[in-house]
mmCIF file of N, CA and C in Angstrom:
data_model
loop_
_atom_site.group_PDB
_atom_site.id
_atom_site.type_symbol
_atom_site.label_atom_id
_atom_site.label_comp_id
_atom_site.label_asym_id
_atom_site.label_seq_id
_atom_site.Cartn_x
_atom_site.Cartn_y
_atom_site.Cartn_z
ATOM 1 N N MET L 1 21.322 -8.993 -29.277
ATOM 2 C CA MET L 1 20.111 -9.450 -28.632
ATOM 3 C C MET L 1 20.303 -9.686 -27.139
ATOM 4 N N ASN L 2 21.555 -9.890 -26.742
ATOM 5 C CA ASN L 2 21.804 -10.050 -25.311
ATOM 6 C C ASN L 2 21.438 -8.801 -24.538
ATOM 7 N N HIS L 3 21.567 -7.647 -25.194
ATOM 8 C CA HIS L 3 21.219 -6.387 -24.534
ATOM 9 C C HIS L 3 19.726 -6.350 -24.215
ATOM 10 N N LEU L 4 18.913 -6.863 -25.129
ATOM 11 C CA LEU L 4 17.471 -6.877 -24.897
ATOM 12 C C LEU L 4 17.130 -7.821 -23.750
ATOM 13 N N LYS L 5 17.788 -8.975 -23.705
ATOM 14 C CA LYS L 5 17.553 -9.913 -22.596
ATOM 15 C C LYS L 5 17.942 -9.270 -21.269
ATOM 16 N N GLU L 6 19.068 -8.577 -21.231
ATOM 17 C CA GLU L 6 19.488 -7.900 -20.012
ATOM 18 C C GLU L 6 18.533 -6.761 -19.659
ATOM 19 N N PHE L 7 18.021 -6.070 -20.672
ATOM 20 C CA PHE L 7 17.050 -5.010 -20.431
ATOM 21 C C PHE L 7 15.798 -5.578 -19.778
ATOM 22 N N ILE L 8 15.366 -6.734 -20.265
ATOM 23 C CA ILE L 8 14.169 -7.365 -19.690
ATOM 24 C C ILE L 8 14.455 -7.802 -18.261
ATOM 25 N N ASP L 9 15.585 -8.495 -18.079
ATOM 26 C CA ASP L 9 15.897 -9.016 -16.749
ATOM 27 C C ASP L 9 16.171 -7.907 -15.747
ATOM 28 N N TYR L 10 17.034 -6.991 -16.103
ATOM 29 C CA TYR L 10 17.449 -5.975 -15.138
ATOM 30 C C TYR L 10 16.613 -4.697 -15.225
ATOM 31 N N GLY L 11 16.247 -4.306 -16.417
ATOM 32 C CA GLY L 11 15.490 -3.068 -16.584
ATOM 33 C C GLY L 11 14.054 -3.196 -16.117
ATOM 34 N N ILE L 12 13.318 -4.100 -16.728
ATOM 35 C CA ILE L 12 11.891 -4.243 -16.406
ATOM 36 C C ILE L 12 11.713 -4.775 -14.983
ATOM 37 N N ILE L 13 12.373 -5.873 -14.681
ATOM 38 C CA ILE L 13 12.232 -6.460 -13.345
ATOM 39 C C ILE L 13 12.769 -5.491 -12.284
ATOM 40 N N GLY L 14 13.879 -4.846 -12.557
ATOM 41 C CA GLY L 14 14.422 -3.870 -11.615
ATOM 42 C C GLY L 14 13.477 -2.710 -11.377
ATOM 43 N N PHE L 15 12.860 -2.235 -12.453
ATOM 44 C CA PHE L 15 11.902 -1.141 -12.320
ATOM 45 C C PHE L 15 10.687 -1.579 -11.501
ATOM 46 N N LEU L 16 10.228 -2.806 -11.713
ATOM 47 C CA LEU L 16 9.104 -3.319 -10.933
ATOM 48 C C LEU L 16 9.469 -3.456 -9.451
ATOM 49 N N ILE L 17 10.681 -3.873 -9.174
ATOM 50 C CA ILE L 17 11.128 -3.962 -7.781
ATOM 51 C C ILE L 17 11.180 -2.564 -7.165
ATOM 52 N N PHE L 18 11.667 -1.599 -7.923
ATOM 53 C CA PHE L 18 11.695 -0.212 -7.455
ATOM 54 C C PHE L 18 10.277 0.294 -7.174
ATOM 55 N N MET L 19 9.344 -0.007 -8.067
ATOM 56 C CA MET L 19 7.953 0.402 -7.861
ATOM 57 C C MET L 19 7.381 -0.244 -6.597
ATOM 58 N N SER L 20 7.715 -1.501 -6.378
ATOM 59 C CA SER L 20 7.247 -2.196 -5.184
ATOM 60 C C SER L 20 7.801 -1.534 -3.926
ATOM 61 N N PHE L 21 9.082 -1.207 -3.958
ATOM 62 C CA PHE L 21 9.709 -0.519 -2.832
ATOM 63 C C PHE L 21 9.008 0.811 -2.550
ATOM 64 N N LEU L 22 8.738 1.576 -3.611
ATOM 65 C CA LEU L 22 8.066 2.868 -3.432
ATOM 66 C C LEU L 22 6.680 2.704 -2.810
ATOM 67 N N SER L 23 5.919 1.741 -3.305
ATOM 68 C CA SER L 23 4.567 1.584 -2.784
ATOM 69 C C SER L 23 4.585 1.186 -1.311
ATOM 70 N N VAL L 24 5.499 0.299 -0.922
ATOM 71 C CA VAL L 24 5.595 -0.090 0.487
ATOM 72 C C VAL L 24 6.078 1.094 1.327
ATOM 73 N N TRP L 25 7.050 1.828 0.813
ATOM 74 C CA TRP L 25 7.583 2.997 1.531
ATOM 75 C C TRP L 25 6.478 4.012 1.827
ATOM 76 N N PHE L 26 5.706 4.367 0.804
ATOM 77 C CA PHE L 26 4.662 5.370 1.007
ATOM 78 C C PHE L 26 3.482 4.816 1.798
ATOM 79 N N PHE L 27 3.245 3.524 1.725
ATOM 80 C CA PHE L 27 2.216 2.905 2.560
ATOM 81 C C PHE L 27 2.586 3.065 4.036
ATOM 82 N N ILE L 28 3.825 2.740 4.372
ATOM 83 C CA ILE L 28 4.282 2.864 5.756
ATOM 84 C C ILE L 28 4.286 4.328 6.190
ATOM 85 N N GLU L 29 4.734 5.210 5.293
ATOM 86 C CA GLU L 29 4.734 6.639 5.606
ATOM 87 C C GLU L 29 3.321 7.132 5.919
ATOM 88 N N ARG L 30 2.362 6.726 5.107
ATOM 89 C CA ARG L 30 0.975 7.139 5.330
ATOM 90 C C ARG L 30 0.433 6.576 6.633
ATOM 91 N N LEU L 31 0.742 5.309 6.941
ATOM 92 C CA LEU L 31 0.271 4.724 8.206
ATOM 93 C C LEU L 31 0.814 5.500 9.400
ATOM 94 N N LEU L 32 2.088 5.818 9.356
ATOM 95 C CA LEU L 32 2.685 6.586 10.457
ATOM 96 C C LEU L 32 2.065 7.978 10.558
ATOM 97 N N TYR L 33 1.807 8.587 9.402
ATOM 98 C CA TYR L 33 1.177 9.914 9.415
ATOM 99 C C TYR L 33 -0.238 9.827 9.987
ATOM 100 N N PHE L 34 -0.991 8.818 9.588
ATOM 101 C CA PHE L 34 -2.358 8.668 10.084
ATOM 102 C C PHE L 34 -2.375 8.485 11.601
ATOM 103 N N ARG L 35 -1.384 7.795 12.125
ATOM 104 C CA ARG L 35 -1.321 7.593 13.572
ATOM 105 C C ARG L 35 -1.010 8.889 14.319
ATOM 106 N N SER L 36 -0.231 9.747 13.692
ATOM 107 C CA SER L 36 0.209 10.959 14.391
ATOM 108 C C SER L 36 -0.723 12.152 14.193
ATOM 109 N N ILE L 37 -1.692 12.037 13.320
ATOM 110 C CA ILE L 37 -2.526 13.192 12.981
ATOM 111 C C ILE L 37 -3.461 13.549 14.142
ATOM 112 N N LYS L 38 -3.626 14.830 14.347
ATOM 113 C CA LYS L 38 -4.536 15.337 15.376
ATOM 114 C C LYS L 38 -5.671 16.059 14.654
ATOM 115 N N LEU L 39 -6.832 15.445 14.681
ATOM 116 C CA LEU L 39 -7.976 15.967 13.928
ATOM 117 C C LEU L 39 -8.416 17.344 14.417
ATOM 118 N N GLU L 40 -8.178 17.629 15.690
ATOM 119 C CA GLU L 40 -8.596 18.907 16.258
ATOM 120 C C GLU L 40 -7.827 20.083 15.657
ATOM 121 N N GLU L 41 -6.648 19.812 15.112
ATOM 122 C CA GLU L 41 -5.812 20.874 14.559
ATOM 123 C C GLU L 41 -6.309 21.367 13.195
ATOM 124 N N PHE L 42 -7.237 20.657 12.602
ATOM 125 C CA PHE L 42 -7.741 21.032 11.282
ATOM 126 C C PHE L 42 -9.126 21.652 11.420
ATOM 127 N N SER L 43 -9.227 22.897 11.011
ATOM 128 C CA SER L 43 -10.529 23.557 11.060
ATOM 129 C C SER L 43 -11.277 23.386 9.744
ATOM 130 N N ASN L 44 -10.577 22.971 8.726
ATOM 131 C CA ASN L 44 -11.149 22.832 7.393
ATOM 132 C C ASN L 44 -11.038 21.376 6.953
ATOM 133 N N LYS L 45 -12.166 20.759 6.629
ATOM 134 C CA LYS L 45 -12.176 19.348 6.241
ATOM 135 C C LYS L 45 -11.428 19.108 4.930
ATOM 136 N N GLU L 46 -11.503 20.034 4.004
ATOM 137 C CA GLU L 46 -10.811 19.876 2.720
ATOM 138 C C GLU L 46 -9.299 19.871 2.906
ATOM 139 N N GLU L 47 -8.820 20.721 3.799
ATOM 140 C CA GLU L 47 -7.383 20.746 4.087
ATOM 141 C C GLU L 47 -6.939 19.408 4.689
ATOM 142 N N LEU L 48 -7.754 18.864 5.572
ATOM 143 C CA LEU L 48 -7.463 17.559 6.161
ATOM 144 C C LEU L 48 -7.427 16.481 5.083
ATOM 145 N N GLU L 49 -8.398 16.507 4.189
ATOM 146 C CA GLU L 49 -8.455 15.504 3.127
ATOM 147 C C GLU L 49 -7.233 15.582 2.214
ATOM 148 N N VAL L 50 -6.792 16.800 1.905
ATOM 149 C CA VAL L 50 -5.595 16.962 1.076
ATOM 150 C C VAL L 50 -4.384 16.358 1.777
ATOM 151 N N LYS L 51 -4.243 16.619 3.054
ATOM 152 C CA LYS L 51 -3.106 16.074 3.813
ATOM 153 C C LYS L 51 -3.176 14.547 3.901
ATOM 154 N N LEU L 52 -4.376 14.021 4.095
ATOM 155 C CA LEU L 52 -4.525 12.577 4.240
ATOM 156 C C LEU L 52 -4.249 11.819 2.938
ATOM 157 N N THR L 53 -4.563 12.428 1.821
ATOM 158 C CA THR L 53 -4.450 11.709 0.543
ATOM 159 C C THR L 53 -3.128 11.932 -0.176
ATOM 160 N N ASP L 54 -2.185 12.614 0.461
ATOM 161 C CA ASP L 54 -0.853 12.742 -0.137
ATOM 162 C C ASP L 54 -0.296 11.349 -0.446
ATOM 163 N N TYR L 55 0.300 11.195 -1.593
ATOM 164 C CA TYR L 55 0.978 9.975 -2.056
ATOM 165 C C TYR L 55 0.042 8.818 -2.395
ATOM 166 N N LEU L 56 -1.250 8.939 -2.132
ATOM 167 C CA LEU L 56 -2.154 7.834 -2.457
ATOM 168 C C LEU L 56 -2.274 7.628 -3.960
ATOM 169 N N SER L 57 -2.208 8.721 -4.719
ATOM 170 C CA SER L 57 -2.284 8.566 -6.177
ATOM 171 C C SER L 57 -1.043 7.853 -6.717
ATOM 172 N N LEU L 58 0.090 8.028 -6.064
ATOM 173 C CA LEU L 58 1.301 7.315 -6.477
ATOM 174 C C LEU L 58 1.133 5.808 -6.271
ATOM 175 N N ILE L 59 0.587 5.416 -5.128
ATOM 176 C CA ILE L 59 0.364 3.996 -4.871
ATOM 177 C C ILE L 59 -0.645 3.434 -5.867
ATOM 178 N N ALA L 60 -1.697 4.194 -6.163
ATOM 179 C CA ALA L 60 -2.697 3.746 -7.142
ATOM 180 C C ALA L 60 -2.091 3.628 -8.531
ATOM 181 N N THR L 61 -1.228 4.552 -8.887
ATOM 182 C CA THR L 61 -0.569 4.506 -10.201
ATOM 183 C C THR L 61 0.322 3.277 -10.307
ATOM 184 N N ILE L 62 1.052 2.979 -9.261
ATOM 185 C CA ILE L 62 1.894 1.781 -9.258
ATOM 186 C C ILE L 62 1.023 0.537 -9.392
ATOM 187 N N ALA L 63 -0.076 0.497 -8.644
ATOM 188 C CA ALA L 63 -0.963 -0.664 -8.690
ATOM 189 C C ALA L 63 -1.561 -0.878 -10.079
ATOM 190 N N SER L 64 -1.889 0.205 -10.746
ATOM 191 C CA SER L 64 -2.535 0.060 -12.054
ATOM 192 C C SER L 64 -1.543 -0.127 -13.200
ATOM 193 N N SER L 65 -0.323 0.365 -13.057
ATOM 194 C CA SER L 65 0.615 0.281 -14.177
ATOM 195 C C SER L 65 1.569 -0.906 -14.096
ATOM 196 N N ALA L 66 1.776 -1.485 -12.930
ATOM 197 C CA ALA L 66 2.717 -2.603 -12.781
ATOM 198 C C ALA L 66 2.385 -3.788 -13.700
ATOM 199 N N PRO L 67 1.113 -4.191 -13.826
ATOM 200 C CA PRO L 67 0.844 -5.311 -14.740
ATOM 201 C C PRO L 67 1.205 -4.991 -16.190
ATOM 202 N N TYR L 68 1.030 -3.749 -16.601
ATOM 203 C CA TYR L 68 1.367 -3.369 -17.973
ATOM 204 C C TYR L 68 2.872 -3.372 -18.205
ATOM 205 N N ILE L 69 3.617 -2.945 -17.210
ATOM 206 C CA ILE L 69 5.073 -2.973 -17.331
ATOM 207 C C ILE L 69 5.551 -4.419 -17.382
ATOM 208 N N GLY L 70 4.950 -5.282 -16.555
ATOM 209 C CA GLY L 70 5.272 -6.702 -16.616
ATOM 210 C C GLY L 70 4.913 -7.308 -17.955
ATOM 211 N N LEU L 71 3.776 -6.910 -18.483
ATOM 212 C CA LEU L 71 3.352 -7.407 -19.797
ATOM 213 C C LEU L 71 4.307 -6.945 -20.892
ATOM 214 N N LEU L 72 4.798 -5.726 -20.789
ATOM 215 C CA LEU L 72 5.789 -5.241 -21.740
ATOM 216 C C LEU L 72 7.030 -6.128 -21.717
ATOM 217 N N GLY L 73 7.485 -6.488 -20.519
ATOM 218 C CA GLY L 73 8.631 -7.386 -20.403
ATOM 219 C C GLY L 73 8.356 -8.741 -21.024
ATOM 220 N N THR L 74 7.144 -9.230 -20.861
ATOM 221 C CA THR L 74 6.775 -10.515 -21.449
ATOM 222 C C THR L 74 6.758 -10.442 -22.965
ATOM 223 N N VAL L 75 6.157 -9.406 -23.502
ATOM 224 C CA VAL L 75 6.102 -9.251 -24.959
ATOM 225 C C VAL L 75 7.512 -9.150 -25.535
ATOM 226 N N LEU L 76 8.356 -8.357 -24.894
ATOM 227 C CA LEU L 76 9.733 -8.239 -25.372
ATOM 228 C C LEU L 76 10.467 -9.573 -25.269
ATOM 229 N N GLY L 77 10.248 -10.305 -24.203
ATOM 230 C CA GLY L 77 10.883 -11.608 -24.035
ATOM 231 C C GLY L 77 10.428 -12.616 -25.078
ATOM 232 N N ILE L 78 9.144 -12.613 -25.393
ATOM 233 C CA ILE L 78 8.624 -13.524 -26.417
ATOM 234 C C ILE L 78 9.165 -13.128 -27.792
ATOM 235 N N MET L 79 9.211 -11.824 -28.049
ATOM 236 C CA MET L 79 9.788 -11.370 -29.319
ATOM 237 C C MET L 79 11.248 -11.805 -29.433
ATOM 238 N N LEU L 80 11.976 -11.683 -28.358
ATOM 239 C CA LEU L 80 13.381 -12.097 -28.340
ATOM 240 C C LEU L 80 13.509 -13.597 -28.594
ATOM 241 N N THR L 81 12.633 -14.377 -27.982
ATOM 242 C CA THR L 81 12.655 -15.836 -28.187
ATOM 243 C C THR L 81 12.393 -16.177 -29.645
ATOM 244 N N PHE L 82 11.381 -15.564 -30.232
ATOM 245 C CA PHE L 82 11.067 -15.841 -31.649
ATOM 246 C C PHE L 82 12.175 -15.357 -32.575
ATOM 247 N N TYR L 83 12.748 -14.222 -32.251
ATOM 248 C CA TYR L 83 13.838 -13.698 -33.071
ATOM 249 C C TYR L 83 15.030 -14.658 -33.039
ATOM 250 N N THR L 84 15.357 -15.118 -31.840
ATOM 251 C CA THR L 84 16.474 -16.058 -31.692
ATOM 252 C C THR L 84 16.177 -17.364 -32.422
ATOM 253 N N MET L 85 14.937 -17.834 -32.328
ATOM 254 C CA MET L 85 14.549 -19.062 -33.053
ATOM 255 C C MET L 85 14.737 -18.873 -34.550
ATOM 256 N N GLY L 86 14.290 -17.744 -35.066
ATOM 257 C CA GLY L 86 14.401 -17.477 -36.496
ATOM 258 C C GLY L 86 15.839 -17.293 -36.949
ATOM 259 N N GLN L 87 16.617 -16.609 -36.148
ATOM 260 C CA GLN L 87 18.004 -16.328 -36.506
ATOM 261 C C GLN L 87 18.864 -17.581 -36.511
ATOM 262 N N HIS L 88 18.653 -18.429 -35.509
ATOM 263 C CA HIS L 88 19.506 -19.604 -35.356
ATOM 264 C C HIS L 88 18.836 -20.881 -35.853
ATOM 265 N N GLY L 89 17.608 -20.778 -36.286
ATOM 266 C CA GLY L 89 16.905 -21.960 -36.762
ATOM 267 C C GLY L 89 16.620 -22.956 -35.658
ATOM 268 N N ILE L 90 16.418 -22.455 -34.452
ATOM 269 C CA ILE L 90 16.182 -23.337 -33.308
ATOM 270 C C ILE L 90 14.769 -23.903 -33.378
ATOM 271 N N VAL L 91 14.698 -25.205 -33.278
ATOM 272 C CA VAL L 91 13.410 -25.862 -33.183
ATOM 273 C C VAL L 91 13.418 -26.739 -31.933
ATOM 274 N N ASN L 92 14.394 -26.500 -31.081
ATOM 275 C CA ASN L 92 14.546 -27.251 -29.843
ATOM 276 C C ASN L 92 13.486 -26.789 -28.850
ATOM 277 N N THR L 93 12.590 -27.673 -28.493
ATOM 278 C CA THR L 93 11.478 -27.334 -27.610
ATOM 279 C C THR L 93 11.977 -26.851 -26.244
ATOM 280 N N LYS L 94 13.030 -27.443 -25.763
ATOM 281 C CA LYS L 94 13.568 -27.062 -24.457
ATOM 282 C C LYS L 94 13.974 -25.592 -24.438
ATOM 283 N N GLU L 95 14.703 -25.140 -25.431
ATOM 284 C CA GLU L 95 15.159 -23.747 -25.464
ATOM 285 C C GLU L 95 13.996 -22.782 -25.671
ATOM 286 N N ILE L 96 13.010 -23.194 -26.456
ATOM 287 C CA ILE L 96 11.830 -22.343 -26.664
ATOM 288 C C ILE L 96 11.073 -22.174 -25.351
ATOM 289 N N MET L 97 10.866 -23.262 -24.629
ATOM 290 C CA MET L 97 10.115 -23.203 -23.370
ATOM 291 C C MET L 97 10.865 -22.399 -22.312
ATOM 292 N N ILE L 98 12.181 -22.526 -22.279
ATOM 293 C CA ILE L 98 12.971 -21.734 -21.329
ATOM 294 C C ILE L 98 12.824 -20.247 -21.645
ATOM 295 N N GLY L 99 12.900 -19.894 -22.923
ATOM 296 C CA GLY L 99 12.737 -18.492 -23.318
ATOM 297 C C GLY L 99 11.366 -17.945 -22.969
ATOM 298 N N LEU L 100 10.328 -18.739 -23.202
ATOM 299 C CA LEU L 100 8.968 -18.287 -22.888
ATOM 300 C C LEU L 100 8.747 -18.199 -21.379
ATOM 301 N N ALA L 101 9.299 -19.136 -20.639
ATOM 302 C CA ALA L 101 9.154 -19.096 -19.180
ATOM 303 C C ALA L 101 9.845 -17.857 -18.604
ATOM 304 N N LEU L 102 11.013 -17.555 -19.114
ATOM 305 C CA LEU L 102 11.714 -16.360 -18.647
ATOM 306 C C LEU L 102 10.941 -15.097 -19.008
ATOM 307 N N ALA L 103 10.288 -15.119 -20.163
ATOM 308 C CA ALA L 103 9.495 -13.954 -20.561
ATOM 309 C C ALA L 103 8.294 -13.772 -19.638
ATOM 310 N N LEU L 104 7.679 -14.863 -19.256
ATOM 311 C CA LEU L 104 6.488 -14.776 -18.415
ATOM 312 C C LEU L 104 6.784 -14.326 -16.987
ATOM 313 N N LYS L 105 8.039 -14.432 -16.569
ATOM 314 C CA LYS L 105 8.354 -13.990 -15.210
ATOM 315 C C LYS L 105 8.136 -12.485 -15.058
ATOM 316 N N ALA L 106 8.231 -11.732 -16.140
ATOM 317 C CA ALA L 106 7.981 -10.288 -16.061
ATOM 318 C C ALA L 106 6.512 -10.016 -15.743
ATOM 319 N N THR L 107 5.610 -10.759 -16.370
ATOM 320 C CA THR L 107 4.185 -10.583 -16.061
ATOM 321 C C THR L 107 3.908 -10.987 -14.622
ATOM 322 N N ALA L 108 4.488 -12.094 -14.204
ATOM 323 C CA ALA L 108 4.297 -12.535 -12.818
ATOM 324 C C ALA L 108 4.793 -11.472 -11.845
ATOM 325 N N MET L 109 5.936 -10.901 -12.135
ATOM 326 C CA MET L 109 6.488 -9.860 -11.263
ATOM 327 C C MET L 109 5.579 -8.630 -11.240
ATOM 328 N N GLY L 110 5.026 -8.275 -12.396
ATOM 329 C CA GLY L 110 4.098 -7.155 -12.449
ATOM 330 C C GLY L 110 2.886 -7.381 -11.562
ATOM 331 N N LEU L 111 2.388 -8.608 -11.556
ATOM 332 C CA LEU L 111 1.242 -8.934 -10.701
ATOM 333 C C LEU L 111 1.637 -8.971 -9.227
ATOM 334 N N VAL L 112 2.838 -9.439 -8.955
ATOM 335 C CA VAL L 112 3.331 -9.472 -7.569
ATOM 336 C C VAL L 112 3.441 -8.049 -7.011
ATOM 337 N N VAL L 113 3.731 -7.098 -7.859
ATOM 338 C CA VAL L 113 3.794 -5.698 -7.425
ATOM 339 C C VAL L 113 2.389 -5.102 -7.337
ATOM 340 N N ALA L 114 1.549 -5.380 -8.315
ATOM 341 C CA ALA L 114 0.241 -4.727 -8.409
ATOM 342 C C ALA L 114 -0.746 -5.170 -7.334
ATOM 343 N N ILE L 115 -0.780 -6.442 -7.034
ATOM 344 C CA ILE L 115 -1.790 -6.937 -6.094
ATOM 345 C C ILE L 115 -1.598 -6.349 -4.693
ATOM 346 N N PRO L 116 -0.398 -6.406 -4.113
ATOM 347 C CA PRO L 116 -0.246 -5.765 -2.794
ATOM 348 C C PRO L 116 -0.441 -4.244 -2.838
ATOM 349 N N ALA L 117 -0.002 -3.612 -3.927
ATOM 350 C CA ALA L 117 -0.184 -2.154 -4.026
ATOM 351 C C ALA L 117 -1.664 -1.802 -4.045
ATOM 352 N N THR L 118 -2.463 -2.588 -4.731
ATOM 353 C CA THR L 118 -3.913 -2.360 -4.745
ATOM 354 C C THR L 118 -4.504 -2.541 -3.357
ATOM 355 N N MET L 119 -4.055 -3.584 -2.672
ATOM 356 C CA MET L 119 -4.545 -3.816 -1.314
ATOM 357 C C MET L 119 -4.137 -2.685 -0.370
ATOM 358 N N MET L 120 -2.902 -2.223 -0.497
ATOM 359 C CA MET L 120 -2.440 -1.121 0.351
ATOM 360 C C MET L 120 -3.240 0.147 0.066
ATOM 361 N N TYR L 121 -3.465 0.429 -1.209
ATOM 362 C CA TYR L 121 -4.233 1.617 -1.593
ATOM 363 C C TYR L 121 -5.643 1.555 -1.006
ATOM 364 N N ASN L 122 -6.308 0.421 -1.172
ATOM 365 C CA ASN L 122 -7.670 0.289 -0.652
ATOM 366 C C ASN L 122 -7.709 0.410 0.869
ATOM 367 N N PHE L 123 -6.720 -0.156 1.535
ATOM 368 C CA PHE L 123 -6.638 -0.031 2.994
ATOM 369 C C PHE L 123 -6.489 1.436 3.400
ATOM 370 N N LEU L 124 -5.601 2.153 2.709
ATOM 371 C CA LEU L 124 -5.377 3.562 3.052
ATOM 372 C C LEU L 124 -6.598 4.426 2.748
ATOM 373 N N ILE L 125 -7.282 4.141 1.651
ATOM 374 C CA ILE L 125 -8.501 4.898 1.321
ATOM 375 C C ILE L 125 -9.547 4.709 2.417
ATOM 376 N N ARG L 126 -9.657 3.499 2.914
ATOM 377 C CA ARG L 126 -10.605 3.249 4.009
ATOM 378 C C ARG L 126 -10.195 4.026 5.256
ATOM 379 N N ARG L 127 -8.917 4.070 5.564
ATOM 380 C CA ARG L 127 -8.436 4.835 6.724
ATOM 381 C C ARG L 127 -8.739 6.321 6.545
ATOM 382 N N VAL L 128 -8.583 6.832 5.320
ATOM 383 C CA VAL L 128 -8.912 8.231 5.046
ATOM 384 C C VAL L 128 -10.392 8.475 5.320
ATOM 385 N N GLU L 129 -11.250 7.585 4.855
ATOM 386 C CA GLU L 129 -12.693 7.730 5.078
ATOM 387 C C GLU L 129 -13.023 7.742 6.567
ATOM 388 N N VAL L 130 -12.389 6.867 7.319
ATOM 389 C CA VAL L 130 -12.623 6.797 8.766
ATOM 390 C C VAL L 130 -12.149 8.082 9.441
ATOM 391 N N LEU L 131 -10.974 8.555 9.092
ATOM 392 C CA LEU L 131 -10.461 9.782 9.705
ATOM 393 C C LEU L 131 -11.324 10.993 9.355
ATOM 394 N N LEU L 132 -11.820 11.058 8.131
ATOM 395 C CA LEU L 132 -12.715 12.154 7.763
ATOM 396 C C LEU L 132 -14.031 12.075 8.534
ATOM 397 N N ALA L 133 -14.538 10.876 8.748
ATOM 398 C CA ALA L 133 -15.761 10.704 9.546
ATOM 399 C C ALA L 133 -15.502 11.105 10.996
ATOM 400 N N ARG L 134 -14.346 10.753 11.520
ATOM 401 C CA ARG L 134 -14.004 11.154 12.887
ATOM 402 C C ARG L 134 -13.858 12.666 12.994
ATOM 403 N N TRP L 135 -13.337 13.314 11.935
ATOM 404 C CA TRP L 135 -13.238 14.766 11.932
ATOM 405 C C TRP L 135 -14.643 15.363 12.036
ATOM 406 N N ASP L 136 -15.593 14.802 11.278
ATOM 407 C CA ASP L 136 -16.980 15.271 11.351
ATOM 408 C C ASP L 136 -17.529 15.127 12.768
ATOM 409 N N ILE L 137 -17.241 14.009 13.407
ATOM 410 C CA ILE L 137 -17.735 13.759 14.761
ATOM 411 C C ILE L 137 -17.120 14.760 15.742
ATOM 412 N N VAL L 138 -15.810 14.949 15.654
ATOM 413 C CA VAL L 138 -15.123 15.883 16.572
ATOM 414 C C VAL L 138 -15.646 17.289 16.391
ATOM 415 N N HIS L 139 -15.832 17.714 15.160
ATOM 416 C CA HIS L 139 -16.242 19.102 14.924
ATOM 417 C C HIS L 139 -17.754 19.300 15.162
ATOM 418 N N ALA L 140 -18.523 18.241 15.029
ATOM 419 C CA ALA L 140 -19.951 18.351 15.363
ATOM 420 C C ALA L 140 -20.110 18.488 16.873
ATOM 421 N N ALA L 141 -19.280 17.785 17.633
ATOM 422 C CA ALA L 141 -19.338 17.873 19.098
ATOM 423 C C ALA L 141 -18.875 19.242 19.589
ATOM 424 N N GLN L 142 -17.959 19.865 18.872
ATOM 425 C CA GLN L 142 -17.463 21.185 19.268
ATOM 426 C C GLN L 142 -18.502 22.263 19.017
ATOM 427 N N LYS L 143 -19.380 22.055 18.030
ATOM 428 C CA LYS L 143 -20.399 23.059 17.710
ATOM 429 C C LYS L 143 -21.535 23.053 18.719
ATOM 430 N N VAL L 144 -21.705 21.930 19.412
ATOM 431 C CA VAL L 144 -22.814 21.816 20.362
ATOM 432 C C VAL L 144 -22.528 22.462 21.667
#
């Protein structure tokens, strides 16, 4: 059962930390790309939109799946706590509460990853909308 506890602590939490790192990495990458983009170089709006939305689905996927991964860690942690209680006949409230608190940290971590990822995704989507509107303005002025 120690393997399951280590899987929860290092596997689930580690994976959530990795997901958080990825979402921040691609958020920064997208911001830098948005700053360097030259709208005049794109003659096709669809091509511009494809370039602007690269990696956004990854950030959205992280934002939507992180709470579920955290919940998985919590469920496994609670199962481990109940299994240990049954196996050892533990009725000690202190040990039960410690086990449940440790299990809930996975859900908390999932939310800590998901909330900023959602905010980053929404921020980037708004930037995409603004850049596409600016492309329309630049190309409308060129037609006149």
